Amino acid sequence: MDRRNWLARFGGILAAGGAIGSSSCGEQEKRRQGPSSGAGEGLPEGLNHYFGDLHNHCEVGYAQGSLARAYEIAEGHLDFFSCTPHSWWHDVPKMVGGKESKWLEGFEMTRRRWPEIQQMTRDYHRPGEFVTFPGYEWHSSHFGDFCIVFPDDDSPLTHYDELAGLQRFALEKNALLIPHHPAYLQGHRGANPEHWDPRVNKLLEIYSEHGNAESDEGQWDYIRHSMGGRWTPNTLQSVLKDGHRMGVLASSDDHLGHPGAYGEGLAAVLAPELTRKSLFGSLNNRLCYGVTGDRIRINFAVNGRAMGGELPFTTERRIAVAVEGWDTIERVEVLKNNRVVHREHPVDNAAGADPFRRPVLVRLEYGWGPWASLGIPRICDWKIKVGVQGGKITELMPGFQSGPLTEDHRNRIANRSAEGFVLSSYTSRLQAFNERPTNLVVMRIQGGPETRITLNLDQPTGMQLTRTLAELLEDNAVAFTGPFPDESLILHRAVAETNSNCSFSFTDSGDGAEDDWYYVRVMQRNNQLAWSSPVWVDRKA
């Protein structure tokens, strides 16, 4: 979880202004000497990056996994969470063999258990530690699917047969009504933007386990569901071009009851504190963004106006960006009106004479094991004591995927300290998302070339693996837990901060003939992505 004021670390480039095209990608020492307030170029002070899931399913509805398990998992590795059971589909089609009964029975279960969800939402809510929001999902073949998320407890479950009624209800309850998997064809549960109401439809979930709706050509196509592939007019870039001012989110839409499942999408919110009021205020102001899995931090402003904001017409636009990744960053792009106008490539930076003067990243990934055609499916239990000698762990990022569905297993990181932690986990090829049967933990380590990382395994076998940071800067380390085809693990190559972080600013201009919008897109070498909400500059009056 990230509860640091990251802006305090990255305020320098944002405050500096500087000449056209100034960049400190690879110049972390200089960048970190900036003002500690993080308020450069008019950015709000004291914002933290919080990561959560505002769209997730369990057995309440027509998905899988117990309700209690879902909340327990969410609490273990997220900052905020909304359990959004399936509630209604007013124009559900008749299906072969009466298969629509799956949905109808699920809606009835949600109706029966809604009080239980409300109570659990109250019970798990702990401001400053873990924030829960009530919510549920509404289907529509014609209008598209939405999640309604409430700022307060005790909201009723409703069954509206048209979107306008649901929008009026959301407005009355000060709720947000968030379209998701928008890029399906209209009429097939894709978005229908002409019916959006900007008072409640302020955010667009562009990434989930369904895929990526930024455009119809980007990575992570729509491939898993019966609604087909991506339709150009319903992508983020098309709706922005059509004049809709939507903030950007991602969330998992996971159906195995695993909130925040790695690779399925997370919502990132910039807010002063971890409370409902603070988070909801930022969501209402589109001060949020989406990531696919790695908890990439983005800070972005145009003339001091942070992501989600709007500016009156001005010819000159000073654009400032700071990104902190969890792997080597291939590129950071600023798009204006859906076209790239600036690009940085941290991957190309030299590590420098002392790559350890700032923390480095080390990724522990574990799993693999027998592939399905061998006919020996299994769940592998892991217990690993991770120790760091001659250095310290400054931060951890978990990456636990949703599969396999099991009520008896949990992924846990215990006994955390600067010197190490104990990892209890499980992996399998059963129900592995994207057929990737691994889990991971990334460590941010402050140390030197002789700093040692030691893995002591108790499960699935007893063994030890040790490497120095200097060794990991050159080569990864692969170890098997037994003979073929047993599970294995990797300590990936260390990533210097000059390759994982980037901050820059430049000046763009506009003639005011039309509205302009800018947003940031980040791609890491491991194919993890992030997209900021846009900043809009109005046309000339």
XYZ file of C-alpha atoms in Angstrom:
541
model
C 0.000 0.000 0.000
C 1.187 3.505 -0.717
C 0.480 6.047 1.952
C 3.499 8.275 1.416
C 3.323 11.783 0.103
C 4.987 10.916 -3.166
C 4.565 14.441 -4.483
C 7.035 15.588 -1.856
C 9.673 13.451 -3.541
C 8.861 14.575 -7.061
C 8.116 18.263 -6.653
C 11.373 19.532 -8.135
C 10.753 19.278 -11.841
C 7.151 20.371 -11.406
C 8.193 23.475 -9.543
C 11.177 24.345 -11.661
C 9.323 25.510 -14.757
C 12.443 25.553 -16.872
C 13.059 25.880 -20.569
C 11.124 24.183 -23.332
C 11.772 20.475 -23.227
C 13.512 20.309 -19.848
C 13.866 16.759 -18.566
C 15.354 15.010 -15.571
C 14.718 11.445 -16.675
C 17.833 9.849 -15.274
C 18.708 12.863 -13.093
C 17.091 11.792 -9.844
C 19.590 13.583 -7.578
C 18.715 16.956 -9.066
C 15.006 16.226 -9.190
C 14.769 15.199 -5.550
C 16.254 18.460 -4.401
C 13.083 20.309 -5.396
C 10.552 21.859 -3.018
C 9.134 19.371 -0.548
C 5.572 20.649 -0.778
C 4.949 19.082 -4.179
C 2.878 22.105 -5.127
C 4.978 23.135 -8.113
C 3.200 24.959 -10.933
C 0.015 25.132 -8.893
C -0.399 21.443 -8.055
C -2.417 20.815 -4.890
C -0.259 20.208 -1.859
C -0.048 17.008 0.126
C -1.548 14.481 -2.283
C -0.987 10.767 -1.763
C -1.447 8.001 -4.320
C -4.018 5.415 -3.220
C -4.803 2.211 -5.131
C -8.030 0.223 -5.022
C -10.775 -1.598 -6.885
C -14.188 -0.039 -7.558
C -15.593 -2.925 -9.622
C -15.338 -6.497 -8.385
C -17.614 -9.523 -8.060
C -18.084 -12.528 -5.798
C -20.767 -15.147 -5.099
C -23.334 -12.408 -4.402
C -24.681 -12.048 -7.913
C -23.523 -14.608 -10.436
C -19.759 -14.745 -9.819
C -17.709 -16.920 -7.447
C -15.892 -16.659 -4.130
C -17.391 -15.855 -0.767
C -18.259 -12.313 0.258
C -16.153 -12.549 3.422
C -13.139 -13.730 1.424
C -13.482 -10.796 -0.992
C -13.375 -8.229 1.804
C -10.518 -10.015 3.543
C -8.441 -10.061 0.346
C -9.193 -6.417 -0.406
C -8.242 -5.314 3.090
C -4.962 -7.198 2.809
C -3.474 -5.333 -0.145
C -5.656 -2.387 -1.239
C -6.311 1.106 0.072
C -9.992 1.214 -0.941
C -12.645 -1.143 -2.277
C -16.215 -1.323 -3.506
C -17.940 -4.684 -3.781
C -20.300 -4.232 -6.755
C -22.703 -7.191 -7.039
C -24.746 -7.641 -10.203
C -28.143 -6.058 -9.543
C -30.268 -5.784 -12.693
C -30.453 -6.181 -16.495
C -33.656 -4.590 -17.738
C -33.317 -5.756 -21.358
C -31.699 -9.139 -20.860
C -32.124 -11.159 -24.078
C -33.669 -14.588 -24.284
C -30.872 -17.125 -24.636
C -30.599 -20.656 -25.926
C -31.786 -23.123 -23.306
C -33.007 -20.367 -21.005
C -29.456 -19.469 -20.014
C -30.620 -15.985 -19.021
C -31.690 -17.631 -15.754
C -28.046 -17.397 -14.627
C -28.367 -13.614 -14.552
C -31.892 -13.524 -13.139
C -31.008 -15.870 -10.292
C -27.919 -13.798 -9.576
C -29.970 -10.607 -9.322
C -32.308 -12.294 -6.852
C -29.343 -13.347 -4.723
C -28.088 -9.749 -4.693
C -31.525 -8.560 -3.576
C -31.581 -11.067 -0.710
C -28.047 -10.394 0.463
C -27.855 -6.633 -0.045
C -28.250 -5.958 3.720
C -25.334 -8.318 4.361
C -23.141 -6.423 1.892
C -24.091 -3.126 3.499
C -23.158 -4.428 6.935
C -19.833 -5.819 5.760
C -19.061 -2.525 4.031
C -19.603 -0.757 7.351
C -17.650 -3.337 9.347
C -14.519 -3.187 7.196
C -14.434 0.592 6.794
C -11.544 2.084 8.804
C -10.641 5.630 7.752
C -6.906 6.086 7.431
C -6.329 2.360 6.932
C -8.881 0.858 4.545
C -11.830 2.615 2.929
C -14.941 0.839 1.648
C -17.701 2.205 -0.575
C -21.151 0.684 -1.131
C -21.993 0.003 -4.763
C -23.502 -2.341 -7.320
C -23.613 -2.984 -11.056
C -26.445 -2.286 -13.525
C -26.514 -3.981 -16.940
C -28.085 -2.707 -20.134
C -27.754 -4.018 -23.667
C -28.851 -0.610 -24.980
C -27.260 1.876 -22.564
C -24.197 -0.144 -21.562
C -23.096 -1.361 -18.134
C -22.455 0.883 -15.124
C -21.280 0.610 -11.543
C -22.945 2.976 -9.104
C -20.659 3.883 -6.194
C -22.022 5.717 -3.156
C -20.156 8.079 -0.805
C -22.100 6.909 2.261
C -23.672 3.830 3.829
C -27.305 2.700 3.750
C -28.085 3.350 0.084
C -30.968 1.252 -1.259
C -30.738 -1.337 -4.009
C -32.803 -0.158 -6.993
C -34.144 -1.702 -10.209
C -34.437 0.962 -12.898
C -35.457 -0.023 -16.405
C -33.965 3.040 -18.072
C -30.751 4.979 -17.573
C -32.358 8.364 -16.931
C -34.015 7.052 -13.775
C -30.754 5.585 -12.513
C -28.997 8.881 -13.228
C -31.605 10.834 -11.258
C -31.190 8.395 -8.374
C -27.385 8.737 -8.497
C -27.691 12.529 -8.500
C -30.016 12.410 -5.498
C -27.552 10.198 -3.593
C -24.432 12.151 -4.690
C -23.216 8.896 -6.221
C -20.981 8.251 -9.209
C -22.253 6.202 -12.131
C -19.228 4.743 -13.905
C -19.518 3.090 -17.359
C -17.269 0.085 -17.875
C -16.066 -2.113 -20.755
C -17.282 0.772 -22.951
C -15.714 -0.391 -26.217
C -18.205 -3.138 -26.994
C -20.649 -2.428 -29.810
C -23.704 -0.383 -28.865
C -26.617 -2.721 -28.306
C -24.269 -5.403 -26.990
C -23.597 -3.848 -23.572
C -21.185 -1.313 -25.026
C -21.333 2.339 -24.015
C -23.983 4.733 -25.311
C -22.328 8.107 -24.653
C -25.144 10.273 -26.005
C -27.123 9.276 -22.896
C -24.404 10.160 -20.378
C -25.097 12.863 -17.807
C -21.878 14.733 -16.875
C -23.228 15.395 -13.378
C -22.913 11.691 -12.486
C -21.088 10.126 -15.459
C -17.699 11.730 -14.807
C -15.405 8.706 -15.030
C -14.801 5.926 -17.546
C -13.374 2.532 -16.632
C -11.106 1.936 -19.626
C -9.279 -1.175 -18.417
C -10.352 -4.357 -16.630
C -10.152 -8.087 -17.220
C -12.196 -7.359 -20.365
C -9.223 -5.506 -21.865
C -8.119 -2.017 -22.855
C -10.606 0.545 -24.206
C -8.194 3.432 -24.785
C -8.429 2.729 -28.514
C -9.311 -0.171 -30.792
C -5.638 -0.687 -31.673
C -3.838 -0.699 -28.330
C -2.567 -3.591 -26.248
C -4.909 -5.964 -24.413
C -7.704 -6.538 -26.898
C -11.244 -7.522 -25.859
C -11.112 -11.296 -26.226
C -12.619 -13.089 -23.196
C -16.341 -12.375 -23.458
C -19.304 -12.990 -25.745
C -19.814 -9.289 -26.556
C -17.053 -9.388 -29.173
C -14.123 -7.095 -29.867
C -13.531 -3.360 -29.572
C -15.629 -0.875 -31.558
C -13.823 2.361 -32.452
C -16.588 4.894 -31.595
C -16.834 3.601 -28.007
C -13.143 3.850 -27.116
C -11.752 6.511 -24.788
C -10.070 8.372 -27.612
C -13.294 8.543 -29.602
C -15.444 9.773 -26.726
C -12.835 12.435 -25.901
C -12.852 13.501 -29.543
C -16.653 13.742 -29.373
C -16.376 16.232 -26.525
C -17.082 14.089 -23.458
C -14.956 15.149 -20.495
C -14.401 11.842 -18.739
C -11.802 10.991 -16.136
C -9.959 7.698 -16.452
C -10.134 4.671 -14.163
C -9.324 0.986 -14.221
C -10.737 -1.734 -11.970
C -10.661 -5.503 -12.134
C -14.255 -6.623 -12.878
C -12.883 -9.883 -11.515
C -15.422 -12.729 -11.181
C -13.418 -14.965 -8.830
C -13.951 -12.778 -5.778
C -10.392 -11.441 -5.760
C -10.380 -7.615 -5.518
C -7.308 -5.961 -6.986
C -6.317 -9.083 -8.918
C -2.937 -8.458 -10.537
C -3.131 -7.661 -14.235
C -6.890 -7.047 -14.207
C -6.823 -3.328 -13.400
C -6.628 -0.938 -10.451
C -8.011 2.513 -9.795
C -5.505 5.121 -8.604
C -6.721 8.196 -6.729
C -4.686 11.245 -5.694
C -6.104 12.528 -2.428
C -4.955 14.253 0.779
C -6.015 11.415 3.071
C -7.491 7.943 3.070
C -11.117 8.731 3.887
C -14.366 8.420 1.973
C -14.773 12.182 1.780
C -11.247 12.739 0.500
C -11.285 9.924 -2.066
C -14.768 10.732 -3.299
C -13.865 14.390 -3.650
C -10.935 13.463 -5.874
C -13.067 11.060 -7.923
C -15.641 13.800 -8.455
C -12.838 16.047 -9.696
C -11.397 13.328 -11.968
C -8.173 13.430 -9.960
C -7.597 9.764 -10.689
C -6.167 7.369 -13.243
C -5.914 3.710 -14.169
C -3.188 1.062 -14.108
C -3.212 -2.497 -15.418
C -1.420 -4.053 -12.446
C 1.844 -2.460 -11.325
C 1.084 0.503 -9.070
C 2.727 3.120 -11.254
C 2.574 6.615 -9.783
C 1.745 9.496 -12.112
C 1.693 13.195 -11.412
C 0.645 15.423 -14.307
C -0.323 19.061 -14.704
C -0.936 21.632 -17.429
C -0.222 25.199 -16.313
C -0.476 23.914 -12.769
C -3.884 22.299 -13.254
C -3.715 18.662 -12.183
C -5.187 15.747 -14.122
C -8.958 15.937 -14.439
C -8.913 19.723 -14.495
C -10.069 22.293 -17.032
C -8.397 25.525 -18.141
C -9.735 28.567 -19.967
C -8.068 29.192 -23.305
C -4.414 30.062 -23.193
C -1.940 29.913 -26.045
C 0.950 28.628 -23.955
C 0.591 25.360 -22.004
C 3.344 24.312 -19.620
C 3.121 20.552 -19.218
C 4.796 18.827 -16.275
C 4.962 15.069 -15.714
C 6.513 12.852 -13.041
C 6.295 9.056 -13.088
C 7.550 6.433 -10.663
C 7.356 2.895 -12.006
C 7.872 -0.606 -10.663
C 9.957 -1.891 -13.569
C 11.971 -0.416 -16.403
C 9.834 2.183 -18.162
C 9.877 1.810 -21.934
C 8.203 5.144 -22.559
C 6.210 7.965 -21.046
C 4.017 9.748 -23.589
C 2.005 12.941 -23.491
C -0.902 12.888 -25.926
C -2.665 15.981 -27.193
C -6.004 15.359 -28.880
C -5.093 11.638 -29.035
C -1.728 12.182 -30.775
C 1.660 11.902 -29.073
C 3.347 15.310 -28.750
C 6.152 14.337 -26.370
C 7.846 11.073 -25.485
C 10.548 10.057 -23.009
C 12.397 6.711 -22.905
C 13.822 5.981 -19.439
C 14.813 2.519 -20.699
C 17.641 4.181 -22.652
C 19.235 5.886 -19.649
C 22.631 4.696 -18.491
C 22.728 3.464 -14.913
C 25.592 5.851 -14.179
C 28.717 5.486 -12.107
C 26.742 4.660 -8.962
C 23.420 2.949 -9.794
C 22.834 2.344 -6.071
C 22.810 5.961 -4.932
C 19.018 5.713 -5.079
C 16.852 2.650 -4.330
C 16.726 -0.096 -6.940
C 13.846 -2.433 -7.755
C 14.051 -6.209 -7.375
C 11.107 -8.358 -8.465
C 10.542 -11.775 -6.907
C 8.271 -13.881 -9.123
C 7.270 -17.453 -8.340
C 4.967 -20.163 -9.712
C 4.967 -21.898 -13.122
C 4.839 -25.686 -12.505
C 3.181 -28.468 -14.548
C 1.326 -27.280 -17.622
C -2.257 -28.376 -18.155
C -1.641 -31.059 -20.786
C 0.312 -33.121 -18.260
C -2.937 -33.744 -16.411
C -1.571 -33.089 -12.926
C -3.310 -29.862 -11.893
C -2.404 -28.645 -8.441
C -2.108 -25.700 -6.107
C 1.400 -25.039 -4.861
C 1.833 -23.502 -1.400
C 4.733 -21.124 -0.867
C 6.354 -19.869 2.323
C 9.411 -17.693 1.802
C 11.350 -15.671 4.339
C 12.960 -12.777 2.480
C 15.911 -11.046 4.115
C 18.036 -8.058 3.112
C 21.511 -7.707 4.594
C 23.520 -4.501 4.266
C 20.594 -2.473 2.988
C 16.956 -1.795 3.671
C 13.604 -2.323 2.001
C 11.911 1.050 1.613
C 8.714 -0.201 -0.028
C 6.939 -3.340 -1.264
C 4.440 -3.810 -4.081
C 2.394 -7.046 -4.163
C 1.134 -8.591 -7.384
C -1.305 -11.375 -6.509
C -3.519 -12.712 -9.266
C -7.058 -14.040 -8.962
C -6.615 -17.691 -9.830
C -7.152 -20.286 -8.658
C -10.422 -19.848 -6.807
C -9.944 -21.336 -3.357
C -11.542 -20.457 -0.049
C -8.702 -22.053 1.908
C -5.698 -20.099 0.616
C -4.568 -16.494 1.011
C -1.643 -14.410 -0.170
C -0.083 -12.657 2.803
C 2.987 -10.558 3.546
C 3.802 -10.662 7.270
C 6.516 -9.434 9.638
C 7.410 -6.504 7.404
C 10.504 -4.524 8.314
C 13.361 -2.756 6.574
C 15.291 -6.037 6.809
C 12.717 -8.356 5.273
C 9.315 -10.024 5.391
C 7.618 -13.416 5.339
C 5.618 -14.314 2.245
C 2.832 -16.914 2.399
C 1.258 -17.525 -0.979
C -0.030 -20.031 -3.511
C 0.138 -20.485 -7.284
C -1.428 -22.715 -9.900
C -2.102 -22.954 -13.598
C -5.770 -23.473 -12.704
C -7.777 -20.351 -13.670
C -4.561 -18.362 -14.138
C -5.342 -14.946 -15.621
C -3.874 -14.655 -19.127
C -2.450 -18.154 -18.527
C 0.244 -16.581 -16.342
C 0.618 -18.940 -13.359
C 2.766 -16.705 -11.167
C 2.540 -14.218 -8.333
C 5.094 -11.591 -7.411
C 6.391 -9.067 -4.910
C 8.567 -6.112 -5.925
C 11.019 -4.654 -3.414
C 12.401 -1.135 -3.504
C 15.799 -1.519 -1.835
C 18.238 1.122 -0.644
C 21.677 -0.405 -0.529
C 24.958 -0.906 -2.314
C 26.589 -3.440 -4.606
C 27.288 -5.809 -1.696
C 23.751 -5.681 -0.301
C 22.479 -9.253 -0.176
C 18.992 -10.619 -0.742
C 18.411 -14.033 0.796
C 15.389 -16.240 0.175
C 14.803 -19.010 2.711
C 12.038 -21.335 1.496
C 10.031 -23.597 3.771
C 7.421 -24.423 1.112
C 7.113 -26.002 -1.409
C 10.572 -27.249 -0.395
C 13.420 -26.270 1.880
C 16.088 -24.306 0.035
C 18.035 -21.051 0.089
C 18.940 -18.573 -2.632
C 21.229 -15.555 -2.137
C 22.302 -12.816 -4.521
C 23.933 -9.404 -4.163
C 22.490 -6.307 -5.801
C 25.620 -6.090 -7.942
C 24.989 -9.612 -9.228
C 21.320 -8.864 -9.887
C 22.200 -5.737 -11.810
C 23.888 -8.018 -14.369
C 21.914 -11.289 -14.279
C 18.696 -12.649 -12.841
C 18.580 -15.750 -10.648
C 16.360 -18.743 -11.470
C 15.788 -21.635 -9.070
C 13.611 -24.753 -9.241
C 11.921 -26.263 -6.220
C 12.311 -29.826 -7.474
C 12.746 -31.925 -10.611
C 10.847 -31.256 -13.826
C 8.040 -30.121 -13.960
C 8.045 -28.632 -10.443
C 7.530 -24.970 -9.660
C 10.275 -22.363 -9.888
C 11.076 -18.787 -8.943
C 13.018 -15.845 -10.326
C 14.797 -12.921 -8.752
C 14.628 -10.611 -11.739
C 17.439 -8.277 -12.665
C 17.645 -5.180 -10.484
C 16.314 -1.984 -12.047
C 18.103 1.274 -11.317
C 15.951 4.282 -10.507
C 17.214 6.081 -13.584
C 15.308 3.477 -15.645
C 12.166 3.230 -13.499
C 11.486 6.911 -12.780
C 11.079 9.927 -15.003
C 10.121 13.584 -14.721
C 10.089 16.292 -17.353
C 8.353 19.427 -18.518
C 7.862 21.139 -21.864
C 5.779 23.866 -23.428
C 3.061 23.331 -26.019
C 0.756 25.845 -27.683
C -2.718 25.992 -29.206
C -4.676 28.358 -31.414
C -8.013 27.940 -29.640
C -9.932 26.834 -32.712
C -11.167 23.786 -30.784
C -10.990 22.374 -27.279
C -7.716 20.584 -26.575
C -7.065 17.756 -24.151
C -3.839 16.228 -22.854
C -3.213 12.948 -21.060
C -0.255 10.772 -20.081
C 0.339 7.148 -21.048
C 3.044 4.997 -19.441
C 4.356 1.637 -20.634
C 6.797 -0.499 -18.681
C 9.030 -3.159 -20.190
C 6.896 -5.854 -18.532
C 3.833 -4.607 -20.507
C 2.213 -2.937 -17.510
C 0.419 0.284 -18.492
C -0.997 3.406 -16.885
C -3.206 6.211 -18.229
C -3.852 9.554 -16.558
C -7.105 11.447 -16.664
C -6.919 14.316 -19.160
C -6.539 18.039 -18.620
C -8.705 20.131 -20.958
C -7.959 23.570 -22.405
C -11.082 25.339 -23.660
C -11.299 26.822 -27.135
C -11.312 30.589 -27.530
C -14.519 32.181 -26.316
